[in-house]
Coordinates of C-alpha atoms and ligand atoms in Angstrom, one line a residue:
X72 CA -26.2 -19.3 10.6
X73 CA -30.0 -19.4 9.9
X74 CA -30.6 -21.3 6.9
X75 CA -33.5 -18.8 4.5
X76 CA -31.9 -15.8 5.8
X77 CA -29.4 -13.8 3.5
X78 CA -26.3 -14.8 5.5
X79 CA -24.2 -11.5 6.7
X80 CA -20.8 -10.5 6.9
X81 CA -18.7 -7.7 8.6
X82 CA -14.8 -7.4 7.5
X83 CA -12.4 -4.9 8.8
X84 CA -9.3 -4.3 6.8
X85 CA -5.9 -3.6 8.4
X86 CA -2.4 -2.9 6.5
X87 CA -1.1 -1.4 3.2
X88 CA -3.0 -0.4 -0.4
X89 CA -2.9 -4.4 -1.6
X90 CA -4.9 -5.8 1.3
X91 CA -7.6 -2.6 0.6
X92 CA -8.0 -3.9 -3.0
X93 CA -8.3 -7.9 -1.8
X94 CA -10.5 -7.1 0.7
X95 CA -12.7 -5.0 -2.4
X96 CA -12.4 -8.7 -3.6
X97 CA -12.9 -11.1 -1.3
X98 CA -16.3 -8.7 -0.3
X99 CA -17.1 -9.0 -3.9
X100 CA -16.6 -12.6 -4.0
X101 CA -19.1 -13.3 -1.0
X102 CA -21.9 -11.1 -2.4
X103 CA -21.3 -13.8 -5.5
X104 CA -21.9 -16.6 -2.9
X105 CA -25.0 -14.9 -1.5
X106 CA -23.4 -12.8 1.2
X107 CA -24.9 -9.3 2.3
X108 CA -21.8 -6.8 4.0
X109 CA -23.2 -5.1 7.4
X110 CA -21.0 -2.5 8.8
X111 CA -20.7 -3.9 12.4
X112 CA -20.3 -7.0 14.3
X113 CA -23.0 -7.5 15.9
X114 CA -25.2 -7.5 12.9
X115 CA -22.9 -10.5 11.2
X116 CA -22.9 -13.9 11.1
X117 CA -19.2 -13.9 9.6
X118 CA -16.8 -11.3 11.5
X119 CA -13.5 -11.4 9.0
X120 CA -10.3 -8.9 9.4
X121 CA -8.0 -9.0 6.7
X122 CA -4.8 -8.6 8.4
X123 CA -1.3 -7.2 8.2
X124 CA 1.9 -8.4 10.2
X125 CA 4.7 -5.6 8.5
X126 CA 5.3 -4.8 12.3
X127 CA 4.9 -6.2 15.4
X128 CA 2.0 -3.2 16.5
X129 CA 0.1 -4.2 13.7
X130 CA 0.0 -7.9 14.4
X131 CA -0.6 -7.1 17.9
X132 CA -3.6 -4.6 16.9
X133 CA -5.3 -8.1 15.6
X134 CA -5.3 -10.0 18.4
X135 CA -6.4 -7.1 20.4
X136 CA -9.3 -7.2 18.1
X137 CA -10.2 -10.3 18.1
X138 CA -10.2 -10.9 22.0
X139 CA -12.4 -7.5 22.0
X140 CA -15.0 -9.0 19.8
X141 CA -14.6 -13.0 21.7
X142 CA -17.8 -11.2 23.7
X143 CA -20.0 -12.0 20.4
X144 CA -19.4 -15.8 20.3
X145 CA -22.3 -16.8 22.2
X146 CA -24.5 -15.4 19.4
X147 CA -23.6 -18.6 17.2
X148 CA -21.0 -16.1 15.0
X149 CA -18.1 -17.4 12.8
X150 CA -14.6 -15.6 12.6
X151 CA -12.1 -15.8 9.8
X152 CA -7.9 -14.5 10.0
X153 CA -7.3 -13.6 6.4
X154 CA -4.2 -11.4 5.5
X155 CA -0.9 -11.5 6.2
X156 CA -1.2 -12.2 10.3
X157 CA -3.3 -15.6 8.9
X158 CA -0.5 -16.6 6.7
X159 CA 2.4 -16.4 8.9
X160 CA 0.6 -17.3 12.3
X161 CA -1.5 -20.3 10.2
X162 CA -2.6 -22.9 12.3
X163 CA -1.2 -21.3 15.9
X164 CA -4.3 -19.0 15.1
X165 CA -6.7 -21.7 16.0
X166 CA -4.2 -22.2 19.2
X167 CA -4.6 -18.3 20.3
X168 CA -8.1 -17.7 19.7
X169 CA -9.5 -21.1 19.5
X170 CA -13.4 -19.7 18.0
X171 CA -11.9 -18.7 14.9
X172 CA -12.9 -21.2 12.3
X173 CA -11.2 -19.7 8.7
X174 CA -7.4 -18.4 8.3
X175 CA -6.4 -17.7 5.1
X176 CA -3.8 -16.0 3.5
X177 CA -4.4 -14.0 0.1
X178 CA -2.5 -16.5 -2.2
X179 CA -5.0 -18.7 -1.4
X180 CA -7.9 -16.2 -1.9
X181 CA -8.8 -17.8 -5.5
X182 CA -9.9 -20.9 -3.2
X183 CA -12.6 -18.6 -1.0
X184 CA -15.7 -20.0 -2.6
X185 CA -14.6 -23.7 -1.5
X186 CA -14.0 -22.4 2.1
X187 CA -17.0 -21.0 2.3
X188 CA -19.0 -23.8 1.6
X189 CA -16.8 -25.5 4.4
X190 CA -18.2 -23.1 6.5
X191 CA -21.2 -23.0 5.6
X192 CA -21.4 -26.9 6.1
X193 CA -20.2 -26.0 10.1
X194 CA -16.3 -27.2 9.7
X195 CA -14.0 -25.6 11.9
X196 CA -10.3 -24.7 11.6
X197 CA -10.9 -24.0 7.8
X198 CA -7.7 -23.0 6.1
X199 CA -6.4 -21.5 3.1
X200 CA -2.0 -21.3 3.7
X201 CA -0.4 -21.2 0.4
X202 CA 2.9 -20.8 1.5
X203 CA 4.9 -20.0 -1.9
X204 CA 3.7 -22.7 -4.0
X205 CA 1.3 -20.7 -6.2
X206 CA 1.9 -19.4 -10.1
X207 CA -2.1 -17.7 -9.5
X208 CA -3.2 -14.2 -9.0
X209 CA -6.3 -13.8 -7.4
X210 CA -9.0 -12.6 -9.8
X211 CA -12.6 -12.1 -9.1
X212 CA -15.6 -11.3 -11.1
X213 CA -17.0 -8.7 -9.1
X214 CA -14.7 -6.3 -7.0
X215 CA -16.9 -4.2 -4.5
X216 CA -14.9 -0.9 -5.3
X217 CA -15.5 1.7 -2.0
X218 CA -14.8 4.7 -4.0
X219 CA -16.8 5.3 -7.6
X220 CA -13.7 7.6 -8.9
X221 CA -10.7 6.2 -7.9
X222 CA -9.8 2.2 -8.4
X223 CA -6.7 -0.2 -7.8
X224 CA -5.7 -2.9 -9.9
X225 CA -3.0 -5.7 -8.5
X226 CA -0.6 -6.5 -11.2
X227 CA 1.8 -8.1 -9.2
X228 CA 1.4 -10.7 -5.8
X229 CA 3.9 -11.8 -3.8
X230 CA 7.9 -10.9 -3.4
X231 CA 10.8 -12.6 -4.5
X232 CA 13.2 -9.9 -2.9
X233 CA 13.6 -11.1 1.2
X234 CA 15.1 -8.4 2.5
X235 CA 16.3 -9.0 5.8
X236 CA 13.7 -7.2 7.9
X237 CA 10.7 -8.1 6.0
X238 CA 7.7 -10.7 6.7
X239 CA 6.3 -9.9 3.1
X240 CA 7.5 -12.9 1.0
X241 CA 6.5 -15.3 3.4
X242 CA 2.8 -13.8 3.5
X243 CA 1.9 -13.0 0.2
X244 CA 3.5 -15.4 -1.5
X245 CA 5.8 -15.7 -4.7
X246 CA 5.7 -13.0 -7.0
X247 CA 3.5 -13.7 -10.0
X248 CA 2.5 -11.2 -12.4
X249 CA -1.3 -11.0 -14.0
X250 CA -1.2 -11.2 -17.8
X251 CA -1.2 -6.8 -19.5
X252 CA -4.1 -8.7 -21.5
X253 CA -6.3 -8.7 -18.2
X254 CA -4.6 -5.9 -16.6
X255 CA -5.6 -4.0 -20.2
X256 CA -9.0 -5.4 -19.8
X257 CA -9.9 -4.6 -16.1
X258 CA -8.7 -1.1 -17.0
X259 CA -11.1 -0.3 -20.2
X260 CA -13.6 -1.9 -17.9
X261 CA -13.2 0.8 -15.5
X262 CA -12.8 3.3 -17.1
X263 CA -16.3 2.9 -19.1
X264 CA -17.5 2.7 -15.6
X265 CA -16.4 6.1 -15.0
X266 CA -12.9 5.7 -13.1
X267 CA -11.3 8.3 -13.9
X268 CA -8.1 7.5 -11.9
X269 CA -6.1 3.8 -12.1
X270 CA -3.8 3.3 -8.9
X271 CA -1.7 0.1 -10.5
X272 CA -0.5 -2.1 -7.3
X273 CA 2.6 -4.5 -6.4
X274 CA 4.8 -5.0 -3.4
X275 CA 7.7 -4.4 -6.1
X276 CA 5.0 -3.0 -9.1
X277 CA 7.8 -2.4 -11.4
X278 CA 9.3 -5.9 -11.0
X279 CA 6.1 -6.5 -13.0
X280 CA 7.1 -9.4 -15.8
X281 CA 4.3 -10.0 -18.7
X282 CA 3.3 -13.7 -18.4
X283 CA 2.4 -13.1 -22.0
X284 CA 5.6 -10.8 -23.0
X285 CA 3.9 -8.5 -24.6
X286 CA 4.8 -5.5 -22.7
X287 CA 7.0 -4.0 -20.0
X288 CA 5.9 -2.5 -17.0
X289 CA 6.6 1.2 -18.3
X290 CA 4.7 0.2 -21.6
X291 CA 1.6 -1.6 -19.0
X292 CA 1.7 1.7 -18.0
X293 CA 1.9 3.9 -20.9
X294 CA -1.1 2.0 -22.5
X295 CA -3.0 2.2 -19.3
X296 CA -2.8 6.1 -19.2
X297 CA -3.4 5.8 -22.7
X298 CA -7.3 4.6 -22.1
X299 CA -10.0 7.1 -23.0
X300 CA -11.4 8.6 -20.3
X301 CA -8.4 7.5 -17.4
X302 CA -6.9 11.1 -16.3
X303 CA -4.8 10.2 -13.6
X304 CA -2.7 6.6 -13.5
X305 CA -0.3 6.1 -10.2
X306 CA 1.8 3.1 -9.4
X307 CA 2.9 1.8 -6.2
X308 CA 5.3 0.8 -5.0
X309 CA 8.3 0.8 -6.8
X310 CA 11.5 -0.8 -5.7
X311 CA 14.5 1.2 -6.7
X312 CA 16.2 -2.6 -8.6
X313 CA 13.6 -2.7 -11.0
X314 CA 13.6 1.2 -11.5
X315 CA 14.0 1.6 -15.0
X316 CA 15.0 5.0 -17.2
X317 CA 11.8 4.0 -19.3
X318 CA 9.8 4.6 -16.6
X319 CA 10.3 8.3 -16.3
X320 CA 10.2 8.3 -20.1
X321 CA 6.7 7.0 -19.7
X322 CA 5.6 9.6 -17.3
X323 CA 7.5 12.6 -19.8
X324 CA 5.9 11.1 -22.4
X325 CA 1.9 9.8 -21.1
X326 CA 0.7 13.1 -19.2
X327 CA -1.5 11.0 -17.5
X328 CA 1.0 9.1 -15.9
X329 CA 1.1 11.2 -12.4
X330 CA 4.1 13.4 -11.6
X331 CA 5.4 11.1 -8.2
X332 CA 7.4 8.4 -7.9
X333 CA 7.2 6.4 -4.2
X334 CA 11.0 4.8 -3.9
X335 CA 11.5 3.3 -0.9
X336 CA 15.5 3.7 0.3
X337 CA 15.1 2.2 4.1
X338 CA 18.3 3.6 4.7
X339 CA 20.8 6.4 3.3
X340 CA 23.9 4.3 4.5
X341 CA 25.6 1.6 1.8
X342 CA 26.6 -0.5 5.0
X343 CA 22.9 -0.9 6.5
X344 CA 21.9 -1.4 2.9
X345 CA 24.2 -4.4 2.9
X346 CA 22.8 -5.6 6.0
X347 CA 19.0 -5.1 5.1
X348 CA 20.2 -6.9 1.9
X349 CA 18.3 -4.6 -0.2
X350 CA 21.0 -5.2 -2.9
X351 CA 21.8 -1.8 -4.2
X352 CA 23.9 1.0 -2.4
X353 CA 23.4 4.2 -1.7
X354 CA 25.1 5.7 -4.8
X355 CA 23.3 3.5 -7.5
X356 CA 19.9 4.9 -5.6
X357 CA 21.2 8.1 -6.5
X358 CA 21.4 7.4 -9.9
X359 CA 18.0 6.6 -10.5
X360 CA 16.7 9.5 -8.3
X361 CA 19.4 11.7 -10.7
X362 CA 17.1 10.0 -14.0
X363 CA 13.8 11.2 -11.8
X364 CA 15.6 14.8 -11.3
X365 CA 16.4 15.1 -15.1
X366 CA 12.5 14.5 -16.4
X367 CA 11.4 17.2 -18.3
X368 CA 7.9 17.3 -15.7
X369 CA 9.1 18.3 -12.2
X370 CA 8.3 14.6 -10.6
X371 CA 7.7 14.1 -7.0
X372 CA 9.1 11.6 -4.8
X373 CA 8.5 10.3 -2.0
X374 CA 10.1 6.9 0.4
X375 CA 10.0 5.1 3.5
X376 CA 12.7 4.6 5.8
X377 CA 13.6 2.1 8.8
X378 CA 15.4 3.7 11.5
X379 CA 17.5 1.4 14.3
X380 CA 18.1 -1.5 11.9
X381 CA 20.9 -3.7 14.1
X382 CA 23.9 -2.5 13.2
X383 CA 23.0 0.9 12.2
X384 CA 25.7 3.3 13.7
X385 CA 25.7 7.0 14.5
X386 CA 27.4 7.6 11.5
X387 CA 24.7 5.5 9.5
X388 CA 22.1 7.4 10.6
X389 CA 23.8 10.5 9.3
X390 CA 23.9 9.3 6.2
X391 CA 20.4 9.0 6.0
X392 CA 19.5 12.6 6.9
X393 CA 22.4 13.4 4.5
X394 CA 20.0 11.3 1.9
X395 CA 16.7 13.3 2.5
X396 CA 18.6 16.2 2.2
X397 CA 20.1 15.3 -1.2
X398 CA 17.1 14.0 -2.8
X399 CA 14.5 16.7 -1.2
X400 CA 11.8 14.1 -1.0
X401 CA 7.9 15.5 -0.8
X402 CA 6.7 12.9 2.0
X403 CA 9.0 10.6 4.0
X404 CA 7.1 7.2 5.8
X405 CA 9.9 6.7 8.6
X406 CA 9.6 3.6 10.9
X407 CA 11.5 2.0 13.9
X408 CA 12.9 -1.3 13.3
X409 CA 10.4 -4.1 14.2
X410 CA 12.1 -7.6 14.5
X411 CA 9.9 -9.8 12.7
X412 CA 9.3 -13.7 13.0
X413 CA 10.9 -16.0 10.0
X414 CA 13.1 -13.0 8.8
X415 CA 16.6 -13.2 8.5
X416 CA 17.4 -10.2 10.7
X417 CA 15.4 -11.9 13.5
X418 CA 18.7 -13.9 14.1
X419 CA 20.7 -10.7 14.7
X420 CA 20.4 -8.9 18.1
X421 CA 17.7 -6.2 18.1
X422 CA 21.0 -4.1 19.1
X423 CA 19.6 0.1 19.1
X424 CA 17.6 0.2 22.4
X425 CA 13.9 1.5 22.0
X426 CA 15.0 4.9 23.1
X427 CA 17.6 5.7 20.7
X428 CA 15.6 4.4 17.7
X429 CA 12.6 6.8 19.1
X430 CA 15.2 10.0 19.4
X431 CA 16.6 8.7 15.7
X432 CA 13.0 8.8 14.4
X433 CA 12.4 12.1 15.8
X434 CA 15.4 13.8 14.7
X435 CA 14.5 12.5 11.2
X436 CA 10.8 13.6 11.2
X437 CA 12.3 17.2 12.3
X438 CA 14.4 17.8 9.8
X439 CA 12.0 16.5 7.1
X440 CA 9.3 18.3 8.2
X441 CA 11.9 21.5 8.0
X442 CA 12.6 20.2 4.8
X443 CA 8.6 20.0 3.4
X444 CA 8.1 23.5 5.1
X445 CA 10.4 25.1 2.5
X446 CA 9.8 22.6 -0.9
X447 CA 5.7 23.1 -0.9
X448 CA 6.3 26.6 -1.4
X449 CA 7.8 25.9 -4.5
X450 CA 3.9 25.6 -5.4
X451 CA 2.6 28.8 -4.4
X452 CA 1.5 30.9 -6.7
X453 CA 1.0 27.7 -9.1
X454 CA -2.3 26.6 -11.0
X455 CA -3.0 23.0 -10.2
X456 CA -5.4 20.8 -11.2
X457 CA -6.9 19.0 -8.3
X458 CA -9.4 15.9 -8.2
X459 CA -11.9 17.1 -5.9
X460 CA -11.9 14.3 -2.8
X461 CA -15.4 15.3 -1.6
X462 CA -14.8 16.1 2.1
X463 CA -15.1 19.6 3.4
X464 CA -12.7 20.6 6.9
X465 CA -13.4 22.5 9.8
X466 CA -12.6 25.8 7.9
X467 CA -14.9 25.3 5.1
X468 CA -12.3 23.8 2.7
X469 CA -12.9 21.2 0.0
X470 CA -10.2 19.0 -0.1
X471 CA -8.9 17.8 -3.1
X472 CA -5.6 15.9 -3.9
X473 CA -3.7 16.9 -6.8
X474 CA -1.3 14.8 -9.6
X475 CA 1.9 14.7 -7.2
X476 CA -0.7 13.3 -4.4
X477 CA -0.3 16.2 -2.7
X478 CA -3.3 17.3 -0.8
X479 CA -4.9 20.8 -1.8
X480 CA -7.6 22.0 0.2
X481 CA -9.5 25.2 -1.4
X482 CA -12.1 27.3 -1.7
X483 CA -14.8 28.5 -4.0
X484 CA -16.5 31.2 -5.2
X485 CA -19.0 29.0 -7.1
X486 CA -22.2 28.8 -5.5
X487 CA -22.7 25.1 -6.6
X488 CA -19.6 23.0 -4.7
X489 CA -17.8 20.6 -6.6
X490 CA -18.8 16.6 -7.6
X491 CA -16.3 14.3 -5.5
X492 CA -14.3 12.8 -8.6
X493 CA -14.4 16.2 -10.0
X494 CA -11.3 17.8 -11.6
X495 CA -10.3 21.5 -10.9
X496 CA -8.0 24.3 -11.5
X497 CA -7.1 25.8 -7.9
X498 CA -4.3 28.6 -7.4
X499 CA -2.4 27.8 -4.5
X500 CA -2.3 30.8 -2.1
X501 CA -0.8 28.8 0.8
X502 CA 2.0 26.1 1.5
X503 CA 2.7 23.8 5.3
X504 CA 4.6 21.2 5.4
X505 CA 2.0 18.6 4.6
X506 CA -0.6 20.1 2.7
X507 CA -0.9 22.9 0.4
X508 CA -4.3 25.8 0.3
X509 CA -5.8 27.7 -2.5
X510 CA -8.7 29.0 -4.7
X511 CA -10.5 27.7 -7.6
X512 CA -10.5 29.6 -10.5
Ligands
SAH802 N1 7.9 -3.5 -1.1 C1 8.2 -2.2 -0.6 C2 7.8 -2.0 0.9 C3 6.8 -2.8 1.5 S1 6.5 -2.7 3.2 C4 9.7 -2.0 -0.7 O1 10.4 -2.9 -0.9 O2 10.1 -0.9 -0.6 C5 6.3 -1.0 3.6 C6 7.4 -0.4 4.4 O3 7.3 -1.0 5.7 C7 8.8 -0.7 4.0 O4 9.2 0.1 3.0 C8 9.6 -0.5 5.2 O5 10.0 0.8 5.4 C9 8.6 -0.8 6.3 N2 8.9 -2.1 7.0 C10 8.9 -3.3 6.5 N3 9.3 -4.2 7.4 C11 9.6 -3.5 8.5 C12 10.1 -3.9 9.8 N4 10.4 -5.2 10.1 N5 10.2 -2.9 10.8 C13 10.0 -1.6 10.4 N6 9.5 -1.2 9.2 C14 9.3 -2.2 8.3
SF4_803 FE1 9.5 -6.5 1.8 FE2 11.8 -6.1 0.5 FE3 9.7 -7.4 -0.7 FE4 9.6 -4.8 -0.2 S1 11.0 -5.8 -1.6 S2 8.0 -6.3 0.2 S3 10.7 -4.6 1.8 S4 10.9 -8.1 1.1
F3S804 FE1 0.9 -5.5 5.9 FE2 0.8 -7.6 4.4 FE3 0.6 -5.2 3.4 S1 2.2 -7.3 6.1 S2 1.8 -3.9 4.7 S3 -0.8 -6.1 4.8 S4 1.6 -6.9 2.5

């Protein structure tokens, strides 16, 4: 790197909601260290992807990235692995693509600053693997937020849970909790600063536990919703253990507590539950989606499933489409079984052939797509209020999301469109399976 120069940076962010929001912080904390972003690679002197291992595509998707952009080296560049691939892959990174000099995975974020000036000083093979032993959350002082309306706040790292199929807890860390003092804090802040919506985030949010004891996670909520000048609070994602009755309280009570839940079942079968050791069966799952059913607001839910676990049968399968069908979920995130490295299930024999877990997956899609065909018109004719997204389609449309995260795309008769961030009555006029149509009023 030039020394006078502003030193530049590109990152590229791969994976769920959590490694979005670090990535708004670890870009925050190198513009504190006297970092300017540049939105492609060959204009930086640091090329970092924050990266996500959940399944094998996605790890793959990194190294295919990184031997795409090996071409760059010989312009003096520096690469960093941060993310969940960095964490689990650690020093084997440095093996497999031997010009990266950083790896780090985000429990060891809080330590950036001191790895950067490792860099700076020209150390190779730099690296930040936690590896469960942290109590810290990683908390920055600026957060380089990429949308002015819409924030996230992490109230919960890590995950205590290790069910069978998932790399999670050994990438992120044990779960640790921010204090609702700071979460409180972060949250006044932003909304003075004119977010108007709060996404709160956690592998398992609502295992959230108070370091201080103050407050609940339903009550974290409820005062969060209860900020001036917050409209729309959401929460993700839940785990159906730590689902509480006083969370659906919270959203009858706070209406800026958004009408959708995201539960994640993975499977509709008791016996794959078992084996996924998710720890709850498929009747005590229906009890809490029978305390979501019974909230005075009509809530939306929504969950993601794993098809071809070993061991699923036929039958288990069934029981799965026999699930969606019961609950009449809004949006379903389906995936084929990935066998993933340190996992428990990695032990047991990938046993449903690629085929059949492809032909399960589409059979499932099918019917839920059926499914979403018939339940959004339970919204036509409705007036909903929208937050305007800011994008217009191909048919003139603005597009605009609205409390159940459902997408509403609408027109106008104003001549002056509508602000991004923006909230709207719209009349819904049309409903497909994914998205609804309407009008403003
Ligand atoms: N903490 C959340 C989910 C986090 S991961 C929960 O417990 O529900 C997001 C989703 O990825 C999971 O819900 C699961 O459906 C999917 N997933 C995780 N590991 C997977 C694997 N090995 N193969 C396929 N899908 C997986
Ligand atoms: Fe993964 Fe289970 Fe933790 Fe969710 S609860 S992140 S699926 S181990
Ligand atoms: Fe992926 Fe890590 Fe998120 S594995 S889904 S980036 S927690």
């Amino acid at each position: 790197m030039a020394t006078g120069m502003p030193k530049t940076f590109y990152l590229e962010t791969f994976g769920c909601q959590m490694n979005v929001h670090d990535s708004e912080k670890v870009i925050g904390t190198l513009v504190q260290q006297g970092y300017a972003q540049v939105q492609s690679e060959e204009a930086a002197d640091l090329i970092l992807y924050n990266t996500c291992s959940i399944r094998d595509k996605a790890e793959q998707k990194v190294f295919n990235r990184l031997n795409d952009t090996k071409k760059l080296l010989k312009q003096g560049k520096r690469f960093g692995v941060l993310g969940c691939v960095a964490q689990q892959e650690g020093e084997r990174i440095f093996e497999r693509a031997p010009y990266v000099s950083l790896v780090s995975g985000s429990a060891s974020y809080r330590k950036l600053p001191e790895m950067l000036v490792q860099l700076e000083a020209g150390r190779g093979r730099i690296t930040g693997l936690d590896d469960r032993q942290t109590d810290e959350t990683f908390v920055t002082e600026f957060t380089a937020r990429s949308n002015p309306h819409r924030g996230y706040i992490t109230i919960v790292e890590g995950c205590d849970k290790f069910c069978a199929y998932c790399v999670v807890p050994y990438t992120r860390g044990k779960e640790r909790s921010r204090t609702s003092s700071s979460v409180l804090l972060e949250a006044r802040q932003m909304a003075e600063a004119g977010f108007s919506e709060i996404q709160l985030l956690g592998q398992n949010v609502n295992s959230y536990r108070d370091p201080e004891g103050k407050r609940t996670f339903a009550e974290l909520l409820a005062a969060v919703g209860e900020i001036g000048g917050v409209r729309r609070v959401r929460f993700t994602t839940s785990h159906p253990r730590d689902f509480t009755r006083e969370i659906v309280d919270a959203i009858d009570a706070v209406p800026t507590l958004c009408d959708h839940v995201h539960l994640p079942v993975q499977s509709g079968s008791s016996h794959v539950l078992a084996l996924m050791a998710r720890e709850y069966t498929r009747e005590w799952y229906l009890e809490r989606i029978g305390w979501i059913k019974a909230a005075r607001r009509e809530i939306s839910m929504t969950t993601d499933i794993i098809v071809g676990f070993p061991g699923e049968t036929e039958q288990d399968f069934e029981d799965t489409l026999t699930m969606l069908a019961e609950v009449g979920y809004d949006a379903v995130f389906a995936f084929k079984y990935s066998p993933r490295p340190n996992t428990p299930a990695i032990t047991r024999a990938d046993s449903i052939g690629e085929e059949e877990k492809s032909a399960r997956l589409q059979i499932l899609l099918e019917q839920q797509r059926d499914q979403q065909r018939v339940s959004y018109e339970r919204h036509l004719g409705q007036t909903l209020e929208v937050m305007v997204e800011g994008q217009t389609n191909a048919r003139g449309q603005i597009t605009g999301r609205t409390s159940q995260n459902k997408t509403l795309n609408f027109t106008t008769s104003q001549p002056i469109r509508p602000a991004a961030g923006s909230y709207l009555p719209v009349r819904v006029t049309a409903a497909f399976p994914n998205s609804l149509v309407g009008e403003a009023l």
